PDB file of C-alpha atoms in Angstrom:
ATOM      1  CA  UNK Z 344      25.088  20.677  25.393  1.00  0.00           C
ATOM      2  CA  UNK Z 345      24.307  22.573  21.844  1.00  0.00           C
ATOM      3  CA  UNK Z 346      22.419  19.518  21.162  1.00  0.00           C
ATOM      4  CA  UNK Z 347      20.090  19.427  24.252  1.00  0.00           C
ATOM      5  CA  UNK Z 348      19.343  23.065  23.740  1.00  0.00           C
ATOM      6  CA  UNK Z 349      18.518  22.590  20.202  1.00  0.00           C
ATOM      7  CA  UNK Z 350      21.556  24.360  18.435  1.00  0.00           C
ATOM      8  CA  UNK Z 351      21.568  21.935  15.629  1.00  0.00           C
ATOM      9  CA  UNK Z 352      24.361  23.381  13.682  1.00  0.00           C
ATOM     10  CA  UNK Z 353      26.800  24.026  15.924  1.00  0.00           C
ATOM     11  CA  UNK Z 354      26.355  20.421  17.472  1.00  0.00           C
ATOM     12  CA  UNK Z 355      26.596  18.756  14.368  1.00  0.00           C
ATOM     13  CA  UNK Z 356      30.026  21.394  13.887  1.00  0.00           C
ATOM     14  CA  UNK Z 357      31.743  20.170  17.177  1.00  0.00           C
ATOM     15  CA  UNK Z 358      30.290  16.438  16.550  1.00  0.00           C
ATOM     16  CA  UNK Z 359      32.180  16.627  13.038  1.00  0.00           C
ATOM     17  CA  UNK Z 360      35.403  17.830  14.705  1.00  0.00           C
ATOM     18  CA  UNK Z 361      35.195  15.436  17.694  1.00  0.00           C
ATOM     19  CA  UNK Z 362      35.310  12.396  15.066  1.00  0.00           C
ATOM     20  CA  UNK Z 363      38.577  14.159  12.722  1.00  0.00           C
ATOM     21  CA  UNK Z 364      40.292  13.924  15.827  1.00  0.00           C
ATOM     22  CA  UNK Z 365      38.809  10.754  16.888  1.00  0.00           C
ATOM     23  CA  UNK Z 366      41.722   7.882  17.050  1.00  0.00           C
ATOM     24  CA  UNK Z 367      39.885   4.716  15.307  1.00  0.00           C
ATOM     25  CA  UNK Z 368      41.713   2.322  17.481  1.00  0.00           C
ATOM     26  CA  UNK Z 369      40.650   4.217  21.208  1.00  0.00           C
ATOM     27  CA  UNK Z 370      38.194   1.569  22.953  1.00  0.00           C
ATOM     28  CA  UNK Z 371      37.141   3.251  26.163  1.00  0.00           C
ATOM     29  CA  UNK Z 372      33.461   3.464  28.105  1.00  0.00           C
ATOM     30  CA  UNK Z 373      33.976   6.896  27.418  1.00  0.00           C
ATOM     31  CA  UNK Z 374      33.930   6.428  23.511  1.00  0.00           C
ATOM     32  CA  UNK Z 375      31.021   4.295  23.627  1.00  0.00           C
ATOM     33  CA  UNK Z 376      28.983   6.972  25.166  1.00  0.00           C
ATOM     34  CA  UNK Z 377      30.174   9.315  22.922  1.00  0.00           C
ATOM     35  CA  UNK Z 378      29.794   7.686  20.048  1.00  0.00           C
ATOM     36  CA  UNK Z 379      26.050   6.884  21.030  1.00  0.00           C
ATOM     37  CA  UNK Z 380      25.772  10.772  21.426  1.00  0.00           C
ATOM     38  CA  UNK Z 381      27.139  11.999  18.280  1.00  0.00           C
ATOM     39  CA  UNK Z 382      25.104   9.339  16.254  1.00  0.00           C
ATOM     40  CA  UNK Z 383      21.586  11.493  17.992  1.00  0.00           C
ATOM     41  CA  UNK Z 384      23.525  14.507  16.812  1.00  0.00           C
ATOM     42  CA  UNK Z 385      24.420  13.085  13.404  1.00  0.00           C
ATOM     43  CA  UNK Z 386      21.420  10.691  12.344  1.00  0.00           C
ATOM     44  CA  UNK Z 387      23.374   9.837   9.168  1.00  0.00           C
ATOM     45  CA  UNK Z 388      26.405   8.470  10.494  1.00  0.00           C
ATOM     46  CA  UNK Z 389      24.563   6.864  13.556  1.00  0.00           C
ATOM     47  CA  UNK Z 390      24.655   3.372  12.266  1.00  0.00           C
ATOM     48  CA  UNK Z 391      28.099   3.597  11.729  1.00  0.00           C
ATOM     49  CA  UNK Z 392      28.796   4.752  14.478  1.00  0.00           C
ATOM     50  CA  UNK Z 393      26.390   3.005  16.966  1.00  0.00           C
ATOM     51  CA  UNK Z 394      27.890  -0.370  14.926  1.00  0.00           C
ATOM     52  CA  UNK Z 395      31.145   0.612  15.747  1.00  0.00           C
ATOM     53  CA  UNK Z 396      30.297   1.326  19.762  1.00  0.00           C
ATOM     54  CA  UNK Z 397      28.912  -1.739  19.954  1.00  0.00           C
ATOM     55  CA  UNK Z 398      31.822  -3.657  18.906  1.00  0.00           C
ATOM     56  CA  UNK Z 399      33.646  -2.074  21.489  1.00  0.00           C
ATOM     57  CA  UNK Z 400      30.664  -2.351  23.829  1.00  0.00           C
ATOM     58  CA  UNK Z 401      31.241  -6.115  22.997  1.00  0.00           C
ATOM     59  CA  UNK Z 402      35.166  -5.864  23.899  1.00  0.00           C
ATOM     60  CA  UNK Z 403      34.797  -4.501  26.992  1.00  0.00           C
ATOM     61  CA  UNK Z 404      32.239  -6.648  28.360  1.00  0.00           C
ATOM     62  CA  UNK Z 405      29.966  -3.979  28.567  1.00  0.00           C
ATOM     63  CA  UNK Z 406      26.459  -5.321  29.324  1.00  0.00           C
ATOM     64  CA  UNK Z 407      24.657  -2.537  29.820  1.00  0.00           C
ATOM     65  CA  UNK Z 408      26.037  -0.056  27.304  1.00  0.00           C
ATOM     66  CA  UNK Z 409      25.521  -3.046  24.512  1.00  0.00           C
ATOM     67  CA  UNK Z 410      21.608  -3.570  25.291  1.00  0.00           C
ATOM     68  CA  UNK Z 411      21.316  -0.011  25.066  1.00  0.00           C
ATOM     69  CA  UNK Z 412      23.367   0.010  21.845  1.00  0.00           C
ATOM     70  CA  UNK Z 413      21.561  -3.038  20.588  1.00  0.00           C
ATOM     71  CA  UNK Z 414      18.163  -1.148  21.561  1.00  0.00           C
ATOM     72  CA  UNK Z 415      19.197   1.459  19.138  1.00  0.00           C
ATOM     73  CA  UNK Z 416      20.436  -0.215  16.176  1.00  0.00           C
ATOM     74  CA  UNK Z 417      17.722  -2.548  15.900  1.00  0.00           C
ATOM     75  CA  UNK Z 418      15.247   0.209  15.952  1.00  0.00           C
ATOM     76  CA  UNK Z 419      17.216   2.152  13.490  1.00  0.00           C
ATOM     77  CA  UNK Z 420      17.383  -1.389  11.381  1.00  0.00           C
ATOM     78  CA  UNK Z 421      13.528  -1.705  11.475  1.00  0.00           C
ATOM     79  CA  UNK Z 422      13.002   1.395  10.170  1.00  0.00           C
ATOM     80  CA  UNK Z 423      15.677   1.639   7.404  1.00  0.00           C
ATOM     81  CA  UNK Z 424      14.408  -1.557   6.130  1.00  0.00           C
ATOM     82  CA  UNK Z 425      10.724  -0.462   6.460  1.00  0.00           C
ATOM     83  CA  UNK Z 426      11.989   2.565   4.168  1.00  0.00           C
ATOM     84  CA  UNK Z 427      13.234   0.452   1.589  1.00  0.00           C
ATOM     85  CA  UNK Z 428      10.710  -1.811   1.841  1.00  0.00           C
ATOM     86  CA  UNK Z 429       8.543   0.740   0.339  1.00  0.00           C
ATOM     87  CA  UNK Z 430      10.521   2.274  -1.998  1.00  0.00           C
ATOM     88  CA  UNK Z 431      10.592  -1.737  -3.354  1.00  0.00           C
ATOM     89  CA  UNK Z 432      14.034  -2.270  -2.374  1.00  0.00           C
ATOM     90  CA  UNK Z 433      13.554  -5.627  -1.050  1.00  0.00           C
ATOM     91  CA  UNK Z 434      16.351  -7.468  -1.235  1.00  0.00           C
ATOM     92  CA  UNK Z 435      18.514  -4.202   0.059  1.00  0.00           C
ATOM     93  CA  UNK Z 436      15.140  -4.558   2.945  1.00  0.00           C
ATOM     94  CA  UNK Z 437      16.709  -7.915   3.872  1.00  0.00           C
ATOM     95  CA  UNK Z 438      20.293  -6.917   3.939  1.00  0.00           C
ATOM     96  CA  UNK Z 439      19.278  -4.325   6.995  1.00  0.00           C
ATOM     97  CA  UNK Z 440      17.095  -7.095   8.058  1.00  0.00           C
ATOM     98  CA  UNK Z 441      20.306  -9.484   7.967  1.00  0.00           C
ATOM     99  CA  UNK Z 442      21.945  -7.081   9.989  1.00  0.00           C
ATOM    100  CA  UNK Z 443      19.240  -6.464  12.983  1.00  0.00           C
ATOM    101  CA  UNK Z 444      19.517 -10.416  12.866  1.00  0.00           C
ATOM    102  CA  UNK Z 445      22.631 -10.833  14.502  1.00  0.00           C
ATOM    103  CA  UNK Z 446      21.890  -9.005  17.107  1.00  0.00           C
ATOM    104  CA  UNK Z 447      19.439 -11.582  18.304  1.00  0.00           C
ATOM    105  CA  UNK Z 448      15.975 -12.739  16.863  1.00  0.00           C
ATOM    106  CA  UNK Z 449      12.776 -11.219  17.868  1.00  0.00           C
ATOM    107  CA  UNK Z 450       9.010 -11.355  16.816  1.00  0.00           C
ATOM    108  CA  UNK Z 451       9.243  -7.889  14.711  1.00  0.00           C
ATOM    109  CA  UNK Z 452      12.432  -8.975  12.863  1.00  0.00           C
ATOM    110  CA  UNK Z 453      10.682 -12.179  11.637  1.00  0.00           C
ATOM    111  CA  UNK Z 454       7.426 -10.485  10.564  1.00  0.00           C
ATOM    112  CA  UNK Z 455       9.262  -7.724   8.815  1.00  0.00           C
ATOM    113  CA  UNK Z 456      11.335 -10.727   7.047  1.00  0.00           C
ATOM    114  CA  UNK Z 457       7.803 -12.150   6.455  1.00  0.00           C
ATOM    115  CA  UNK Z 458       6.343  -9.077   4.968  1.00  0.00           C
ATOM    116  CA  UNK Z 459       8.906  -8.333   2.715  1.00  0.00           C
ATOM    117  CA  UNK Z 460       9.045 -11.870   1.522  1.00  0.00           C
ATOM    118  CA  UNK Z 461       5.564 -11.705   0.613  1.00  0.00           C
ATOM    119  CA  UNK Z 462       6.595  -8.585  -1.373  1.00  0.00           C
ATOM    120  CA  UNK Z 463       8.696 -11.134  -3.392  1.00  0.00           C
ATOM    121  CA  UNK Z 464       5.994 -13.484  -3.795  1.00  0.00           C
ATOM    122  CA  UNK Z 465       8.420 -16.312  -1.700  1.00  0.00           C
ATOM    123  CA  UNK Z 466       4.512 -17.135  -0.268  1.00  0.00           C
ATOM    124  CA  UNK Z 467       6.922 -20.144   1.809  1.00  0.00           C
ATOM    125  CA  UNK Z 468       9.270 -18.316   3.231  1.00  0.00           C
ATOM    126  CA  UNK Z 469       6.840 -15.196   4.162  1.00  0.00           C
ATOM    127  CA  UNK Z 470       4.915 -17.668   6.057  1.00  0.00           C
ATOM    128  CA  UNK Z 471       8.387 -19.776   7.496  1.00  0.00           C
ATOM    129  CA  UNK Z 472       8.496 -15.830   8.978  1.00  0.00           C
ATOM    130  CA  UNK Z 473       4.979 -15.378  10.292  1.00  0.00           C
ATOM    131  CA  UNK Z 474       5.555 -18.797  11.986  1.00  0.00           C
ATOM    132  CA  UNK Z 475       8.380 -17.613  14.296  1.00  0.00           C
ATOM    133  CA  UNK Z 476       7.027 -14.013  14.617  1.00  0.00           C
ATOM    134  CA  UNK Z 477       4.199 -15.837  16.109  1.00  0.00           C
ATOM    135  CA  UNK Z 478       6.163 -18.585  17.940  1.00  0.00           C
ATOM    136  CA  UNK Z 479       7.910 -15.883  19.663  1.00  0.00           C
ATOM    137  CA  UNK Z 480       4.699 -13.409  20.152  1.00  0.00           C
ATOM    138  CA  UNK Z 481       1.455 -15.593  19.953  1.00  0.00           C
ATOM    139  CA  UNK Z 482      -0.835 -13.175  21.060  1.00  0.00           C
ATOM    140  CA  UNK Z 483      -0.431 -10.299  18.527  1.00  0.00           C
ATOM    141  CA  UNK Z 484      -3.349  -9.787  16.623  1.00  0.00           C
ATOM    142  CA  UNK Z 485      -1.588  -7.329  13.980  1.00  0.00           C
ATOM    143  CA  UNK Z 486       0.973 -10.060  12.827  1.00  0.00           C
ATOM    144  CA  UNK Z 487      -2.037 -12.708  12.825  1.00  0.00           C
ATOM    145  CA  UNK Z 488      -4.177 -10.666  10.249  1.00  0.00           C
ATOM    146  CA  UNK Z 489      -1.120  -9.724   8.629  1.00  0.00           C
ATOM    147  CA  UNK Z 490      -0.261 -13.404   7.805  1.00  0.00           C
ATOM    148  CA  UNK Z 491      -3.760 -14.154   7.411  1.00  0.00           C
ATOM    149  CA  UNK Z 492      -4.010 -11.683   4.453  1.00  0.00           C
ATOM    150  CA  UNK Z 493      -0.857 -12.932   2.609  1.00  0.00           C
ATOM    151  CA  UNK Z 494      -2.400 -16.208   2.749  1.00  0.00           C
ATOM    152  CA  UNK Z 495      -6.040 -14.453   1.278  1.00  0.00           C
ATOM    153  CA  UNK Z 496      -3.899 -13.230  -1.540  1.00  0.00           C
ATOM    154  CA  UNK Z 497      -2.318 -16.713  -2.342  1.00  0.00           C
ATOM    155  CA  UNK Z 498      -5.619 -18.228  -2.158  1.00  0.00           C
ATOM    156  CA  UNK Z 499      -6.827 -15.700  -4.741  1.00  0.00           C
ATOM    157  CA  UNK Z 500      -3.761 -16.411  -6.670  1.00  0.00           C
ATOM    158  CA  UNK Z 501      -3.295 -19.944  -7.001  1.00  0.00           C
ATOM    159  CA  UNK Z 502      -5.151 -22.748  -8.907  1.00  0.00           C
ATOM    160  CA  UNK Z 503      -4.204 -25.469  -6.424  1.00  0.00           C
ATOM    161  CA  UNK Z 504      -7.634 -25.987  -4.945  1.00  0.00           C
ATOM    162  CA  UNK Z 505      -5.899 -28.595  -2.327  1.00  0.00           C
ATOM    163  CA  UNK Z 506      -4.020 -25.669  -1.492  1.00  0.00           C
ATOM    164  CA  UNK Z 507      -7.005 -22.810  -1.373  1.00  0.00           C
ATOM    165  CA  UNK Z 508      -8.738 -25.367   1.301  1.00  0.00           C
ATOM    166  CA  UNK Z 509      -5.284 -25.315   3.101  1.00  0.00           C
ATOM    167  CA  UNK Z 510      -4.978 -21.812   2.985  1.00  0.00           C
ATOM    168  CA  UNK Z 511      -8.567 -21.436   3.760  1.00  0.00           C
ATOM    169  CA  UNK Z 512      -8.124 -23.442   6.709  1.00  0.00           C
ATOM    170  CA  UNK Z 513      -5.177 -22.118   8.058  1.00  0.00           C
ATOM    171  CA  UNK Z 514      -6.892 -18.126   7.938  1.00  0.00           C
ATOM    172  CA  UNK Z 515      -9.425 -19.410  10.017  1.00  0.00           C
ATOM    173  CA  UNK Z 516      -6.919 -20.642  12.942  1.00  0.00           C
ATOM    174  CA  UNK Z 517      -5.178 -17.112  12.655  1.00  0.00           C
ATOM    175  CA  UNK Z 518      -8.561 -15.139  12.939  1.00  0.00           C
ATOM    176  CA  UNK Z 519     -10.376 -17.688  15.439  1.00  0.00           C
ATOM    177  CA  UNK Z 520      -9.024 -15.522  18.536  1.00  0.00           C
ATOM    178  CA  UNK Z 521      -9.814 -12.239  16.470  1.00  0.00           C
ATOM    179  CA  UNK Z 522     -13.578 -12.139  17.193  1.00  0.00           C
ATOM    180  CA  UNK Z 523     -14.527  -8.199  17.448  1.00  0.00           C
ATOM    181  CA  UNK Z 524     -11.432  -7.383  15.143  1.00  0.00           C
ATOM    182  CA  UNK Z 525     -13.106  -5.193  11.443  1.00  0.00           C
ATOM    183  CA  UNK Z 526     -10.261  -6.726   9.754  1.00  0.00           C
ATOM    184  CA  UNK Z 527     -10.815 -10.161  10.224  1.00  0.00           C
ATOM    185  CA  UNK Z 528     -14.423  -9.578   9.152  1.00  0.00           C
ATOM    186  CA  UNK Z 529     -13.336  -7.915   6.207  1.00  0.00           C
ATOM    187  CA  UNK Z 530     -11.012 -10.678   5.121  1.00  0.00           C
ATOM    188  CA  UNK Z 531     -13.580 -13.848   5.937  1.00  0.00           C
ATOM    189  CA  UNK Z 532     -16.253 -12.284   3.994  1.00  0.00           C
ATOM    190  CA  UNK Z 533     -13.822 -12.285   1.152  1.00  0.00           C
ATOM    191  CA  UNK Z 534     -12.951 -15.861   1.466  1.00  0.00           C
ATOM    192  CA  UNK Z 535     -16.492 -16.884   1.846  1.00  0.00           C
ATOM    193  CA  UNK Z 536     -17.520 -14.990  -1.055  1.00  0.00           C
ATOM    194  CA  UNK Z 537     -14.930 -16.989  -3.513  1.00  0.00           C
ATOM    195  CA  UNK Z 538     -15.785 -20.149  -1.619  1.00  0.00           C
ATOM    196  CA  UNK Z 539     -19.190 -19.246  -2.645  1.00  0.00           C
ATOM    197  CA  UNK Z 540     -18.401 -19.445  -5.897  1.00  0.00           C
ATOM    198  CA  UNK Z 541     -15.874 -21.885  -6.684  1.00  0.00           C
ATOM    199  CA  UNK Z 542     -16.978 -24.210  -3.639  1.00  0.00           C
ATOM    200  CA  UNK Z 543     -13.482 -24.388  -2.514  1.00  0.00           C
ATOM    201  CA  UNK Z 544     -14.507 -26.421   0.944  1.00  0.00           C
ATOM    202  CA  UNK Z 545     -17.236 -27.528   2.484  1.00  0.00           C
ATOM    203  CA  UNK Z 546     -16.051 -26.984   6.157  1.00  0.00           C
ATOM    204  CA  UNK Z 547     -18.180 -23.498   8.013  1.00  0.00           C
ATOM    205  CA  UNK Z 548     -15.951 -20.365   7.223  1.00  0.00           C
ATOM    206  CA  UNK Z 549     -17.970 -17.926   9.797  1.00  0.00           C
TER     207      UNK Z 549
END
């Protein structure tokens, strides 16, 4: 109740007590919930703890309580490794990424995989990733231009011409259904530009 009223500290007090006195082996619907609570009440411990409820979850043949718990651990996943993304902790990025992974695939776990790949420069796997983000959500226009300018990079980067005019080819497919998108505009202005100048393909870029 000191939580839902906004009484931080003494929340945090009681939700500190409630786990001393916690036994590590109880497995009840009851500790589930609570252990959902407390990890709200005490953001740093909530993975542990939210990990740990849905083991039991799991146990008990708890459906409902473990899509909830799921719900909030992939969330909390997605943005953890979005943090250390950043920070250029990639390979600590795909740990967390590991993690959100067993609890079932989805289109935003494969493009975050694909993003941070690309961080690596692994230009195959990043796009392995953008393939089943987009398998799973074809429509999205934000994980088509996001592919699409990995592969604007690695045409910028490599002296394969055989693969600029594959890369080249493939950008258009992602932006075809883009029409009124800035973004897309942005990008096949670029990549007409160097195909201006290197003559890269003769096939109609616009």
């Amino acid at each position: 109740s000191n939580h839902r009223l906004g009484n931080e500290k003494p929340a945090r007090e009681f939700a500190f007590k409630y786990l001393d006195y916690q036994f590590e082996d109880e497995t009840s619907k009851r500790i589930i919930k609570n252990y959902m609570r407390i990890g709200r009440i005490i953001p740093e411990k909530s993975v542990e703890l939210w990990e740990k409820a849905y083991g039991i979850a799991s146990k008990l043949k708890q459906v409902e309580l473990k899509e909830s718990l799921k719900a909030l651990l992939v969330q909390k996943y997605f943005r953890m490794a979005e943090d250390l993304r950043v920070e250029k902790k990639y390979e600590a990025s795909l740990e967390i990424l590991q993690r959100a992974k067993l609890l079932g695939p989805s289109a935003r776990l494969s493009y975050l995989e694909a993003i941070v790949y690309s961080n690596l420069d692994k230009l195959d796997l990043a796009c392995e990733h953008f393939e089943q983000a987009l398998h799973l959500a074809p429509e999205d226009d934000n994980y088509k231009i996001a592919y699409a300018r990995v592969l604007e990079n690695a045409i910028f980067k490599t002296k394969d011409k055989a693969k600029k005019e594959e890369y080249i080819e493939k950008v258009k497919l992602l932006l075809s259904s883009s029409q009124d998108d800035p973004r897309k505009v942005n990008i096949l202005n670029k990549i007409i530009n160097l195909n201006a100048k290197y003559k890269i393909t003769n096939a109609d870029l616009k």
